[in-house]
């Protein structure tokens, strides 16, 4: 009997505790008042209750409620404080729920509303505390705020005080679209080892899952993560869950992949087996750093979750900096900013850059079948709808169309292969330059050069057609076999027709962009043959616009805006990466998405199992198009040459060029010391101009004259590669 009585008493105590949970706590604003009246900090209370400081913040904002056994201790603390510091008109008791706090006077702001509760048919996880690194909003909005709301106050303080009125912001003033009830918690969450899922805008959710099948179910059924489609014919973005090292351990994942070559878990690993047993599937990439777990769509509803495994190197430091080492809340802010401005990450930045093209130009749309009257999938006009083979000169050596024409180790000549690549050129110094008494070599770098080249660029979106002895048509994208060796240019400038800047020696294949520039220079061109694309359009325009806007908004967050005077712009650029390291990582990822996405257009075969001459998976993508890559790089290279030619008309010649960076000799250490001006003090029209916008330039780096001369004459190394003190190619600039 005593044992039975103890059990009954325990059950009654549990009921009393449950009853206490319902009405014993004062309103959130009163909780904060009592703590402050007692002279206690949130840290002191958190330490006494063995919780995080953020937990106290959340309790005082009414976002979450304490749970046993912490709840009883918290109630005890508040009751003790209420006895010592009663509100006006009360003695020794806490305020009842819903009562106004008279101690703050009639002008006191009302307490923030409690978080919205999901209806029973759409269960949602309870919000959790706001982390210390994340700005604490006054009240929880019904949808995540745009990532621009995360701008730090310090950024505004450090920004230049004088700006033209039109340059105060680059953020659109149009109201945000209405919240999608399916994605009220944002596009992604960063999962920590204690089950905290950190979302954008400071929200933290409770995730009870301890296995991957349970985590997938929680994400799809309760987390309310994801993002709306970027195009009306596209697909909504699948939710992204980022797995920290601690969360990986909790979920049964190793801290390092044993398969360092394939970068995936073996199929007999228990995590993979559990997923298969629960009828979940993996893509062909398997369970690697960016696994996608899905079931076939049912009734048009997708069932797919994207994961990023941080301890396996999901966030490449070359693109994301040290983001992989950030606290979960800060990492959610960084990734959320990228997801809101660019696209929800689903792989490397190169993958994201390519996926953005498809998201903005979906290959298919719903069309009505005239015979049956039902809706079916049909091609989307203006998009790349199916994979097509490249023209033989456009294809890489491994491609079947090349392997069928030449022996394996044959080195194709310029009249057999299209060689549109970025500049890598430098030249000897002239006697006059050595006698001028220059003190420095100064590098200037074109902002988002390849993205700028994509703006209004007409490219082929269908198969190539071979024509003999065609008349050149600058409006017809394709590849042209033409002799440009007769075009004579100043030897102090690189030739715009070869990546090494050397003069062509005979007929060679060129993209339309390059041949059009030869015509602009006044040359007579007579192509011998061509592969042209009659189906074409400005396929990359939407891609450029979104990346441009993302870049400009992020630069504004870092204190660099349009319209700044040159000296203020240079000063802002000198400190922008230190202003907010998180946004600096977003900026790096945006730049990498541009270059990586362009590189993916001509992705080569990967893996040790590949056999020369076989097709590889990338060839089956509609977006595998070496033609588009060639057009874009040719346009970027000729854009660069056009501006260098304009400076040459003022007597200024570069000594080295690497991709989008040009090095000039100067008497002073900065760009303003050598960039030419008109008589009224304005930048030379058509030349390089300082500014933040794509196509304008920034200061890349400065070295002394003797260093530049030694690199060129003694080491035979392109000084543009190291002008900023590091390898420009490695830095991704």
mmCIF file of C-alpha atoms in Angstrom, residues 164 443-448 452 551 560-567 569-570 573 639-640 642-644 646-647 652 660 662 664 671-672 674-678 680-700:
data_model
loop_
_atom_site.group_PDB
_atom_site.id
_atom_site.type_symbol
_atom_site.label_atom_id
_atom_site.label_comp_id
_atom_site.label_asym_id
_atom_site.label_seq_id
_atom_site.Cartn_x
_atom_site.Cartn_y
_atom_site.Cartn_z
ATOM 1 C CA UNK A 164 23.454 61.752 -52.676
ATOM 2 C CA UNK A 443 45.762 46.941 -59.965
ATOM 3 C CA UNK A 444 42.121 47.744 -60.713
ATOM 4 C CA UNK A 445 39.477 45.021 -60.815
ATOM 5 C CA UNK A 446 36.164 45.061 -62.689
ATOM 6 C CA UNK A 447 33.206 44.344 -60.385
ATOM 7 C CA UNK A 448 31.206 41.269 -61.368
ATOM 8 C CA UNK A 452 27.990 42.294 -66.395
ATOM 9 C CA UNK A 551 25.392 41.875 -54.996
ATOM 10 C CA UNK A 560 29.222 50.626 -50.037
ATOM 11 C CA UNK A 561 26.511 52.242 -52.156
ATOM 12 C CA UNK A 562 26.117 53.798 -55.572
ATOM 13 C CA UNK A 563 26.887 57.469 -56.091
ATOM 14 C CA UNK A 564 29.637 57.697 -53.476
ATOM 15 C CA UNK A 565 32.478 60.149 -54.234
ATOM 16 C CA UNK A 566 35.599 58.296 -55.379
ATOM 17 C CA UNK A 567 37.608 58.872 -52.207
ATOM 18 C CA UNK A 569 34.147 54.722 -52.193
ATOM 19 C CA UNK A 570 37.796 53.652 -51.903
ATOM 20 C CA UNK A 573 35.919 49.340 -49.958
ATOM 21 C CA UNK A 639 34.536 44.631 -72.762
ATOM 22 C CA UNK A 640 37.821 44.753 -70.837
ATOM 23 C CA UNK A 642 37.443 48.270 -75.050
ATOM 24 C CA UNK A 643 38.083 50.159 -71.813
ATOM 25 C CA UNK A 644 41.839 49.562 -71.965
ATOM 26 C CA UNK A 646 40.044 54.041 -74.269
ATOM 27 C CA UNK A 647 42.728 54.630 -71.630
ATOM 28 C CA UNK A 652 47.921 54.913 -70.472
ATOM 29 C CA UNK A 660 39.127 41.113 -64.885
ATOM 30 C CA UNK A 662 44.509 45.198 -65.058
ATOM 31 C CA UNK A 664 48.963 50.092 -64.563
ATOM 32 C CA UNK A 671 43.666 54.344 -58.732
ATOM 33 C CA UNK A 672 42.977 58.077 -58.451
ATOM 34 C CA UNK A 674 46.571 57.395 -62.641
ATOM 35 C CA UNK A 675 42.993 57.083 -63.918
ATOM 36 C CA UNK A 676 42.524 59.891 -66.453
ATOM 37 C CA UNK A 677 39.989 62.696 -66.058
ATOM 38 C CA UNK A 678 38.379 65.140 -68.417
ATOM 39 C CA UNK A 680 36.021 69.261 -65.839
ATOM 40 C CA UNK A 681 37.344 66.545 -63.508
ATOM 41 C CA UNK A 682 35.042 63.716 -64.548
ATOM 42 C CA UNK A 683 36.187 60.150 -65.377
ATOM 43 C CA UNK A 684 37.232 59.619 -68.979
ATOM 44 C CA UNK A 685 34.079 58.504 -70.878
ATOM 45 C CA UNK A 686 34.275 54.889 -71.970
ATOM 46 C CA UNK A 687 37.196 54.093 -69.661
ATOM 47 C CA UNK A 688 37.478 52.477 -66.257
ATOM 48 C CA UNK A 689 35.346 54.190 -63.642
ATOM 49 C CA UNK A 690 35.440 53.707 -59.885
ATOM 50 C CA UNK A 691 32.201 52.535 -58.322
ATOM 51 C CA UNK A 692 30.301 49.617 -56.856
ATOM 52 C CA UNK A 693 28.054 48.713 -59.802
ATOM 53 C CA UNK A 694 28.854 45.699 -62.008
ATOM 54 C CA UNK A 695 31.209 46.786 -64.783
ATOM 55 C CA UNK A 696 32.780 49.558 -62.706
ATOM 56 C CA UNK A 697 36.121 49.043 -60.976
ATOM 57 C CA UNK A 698 37.619 48.948 -57.517
ATOM 58 C CA UNK A 699 41.169 49.019 -56.196
ATOM 59 C CA UNK A 700 42.619 45.506 -56.388
#
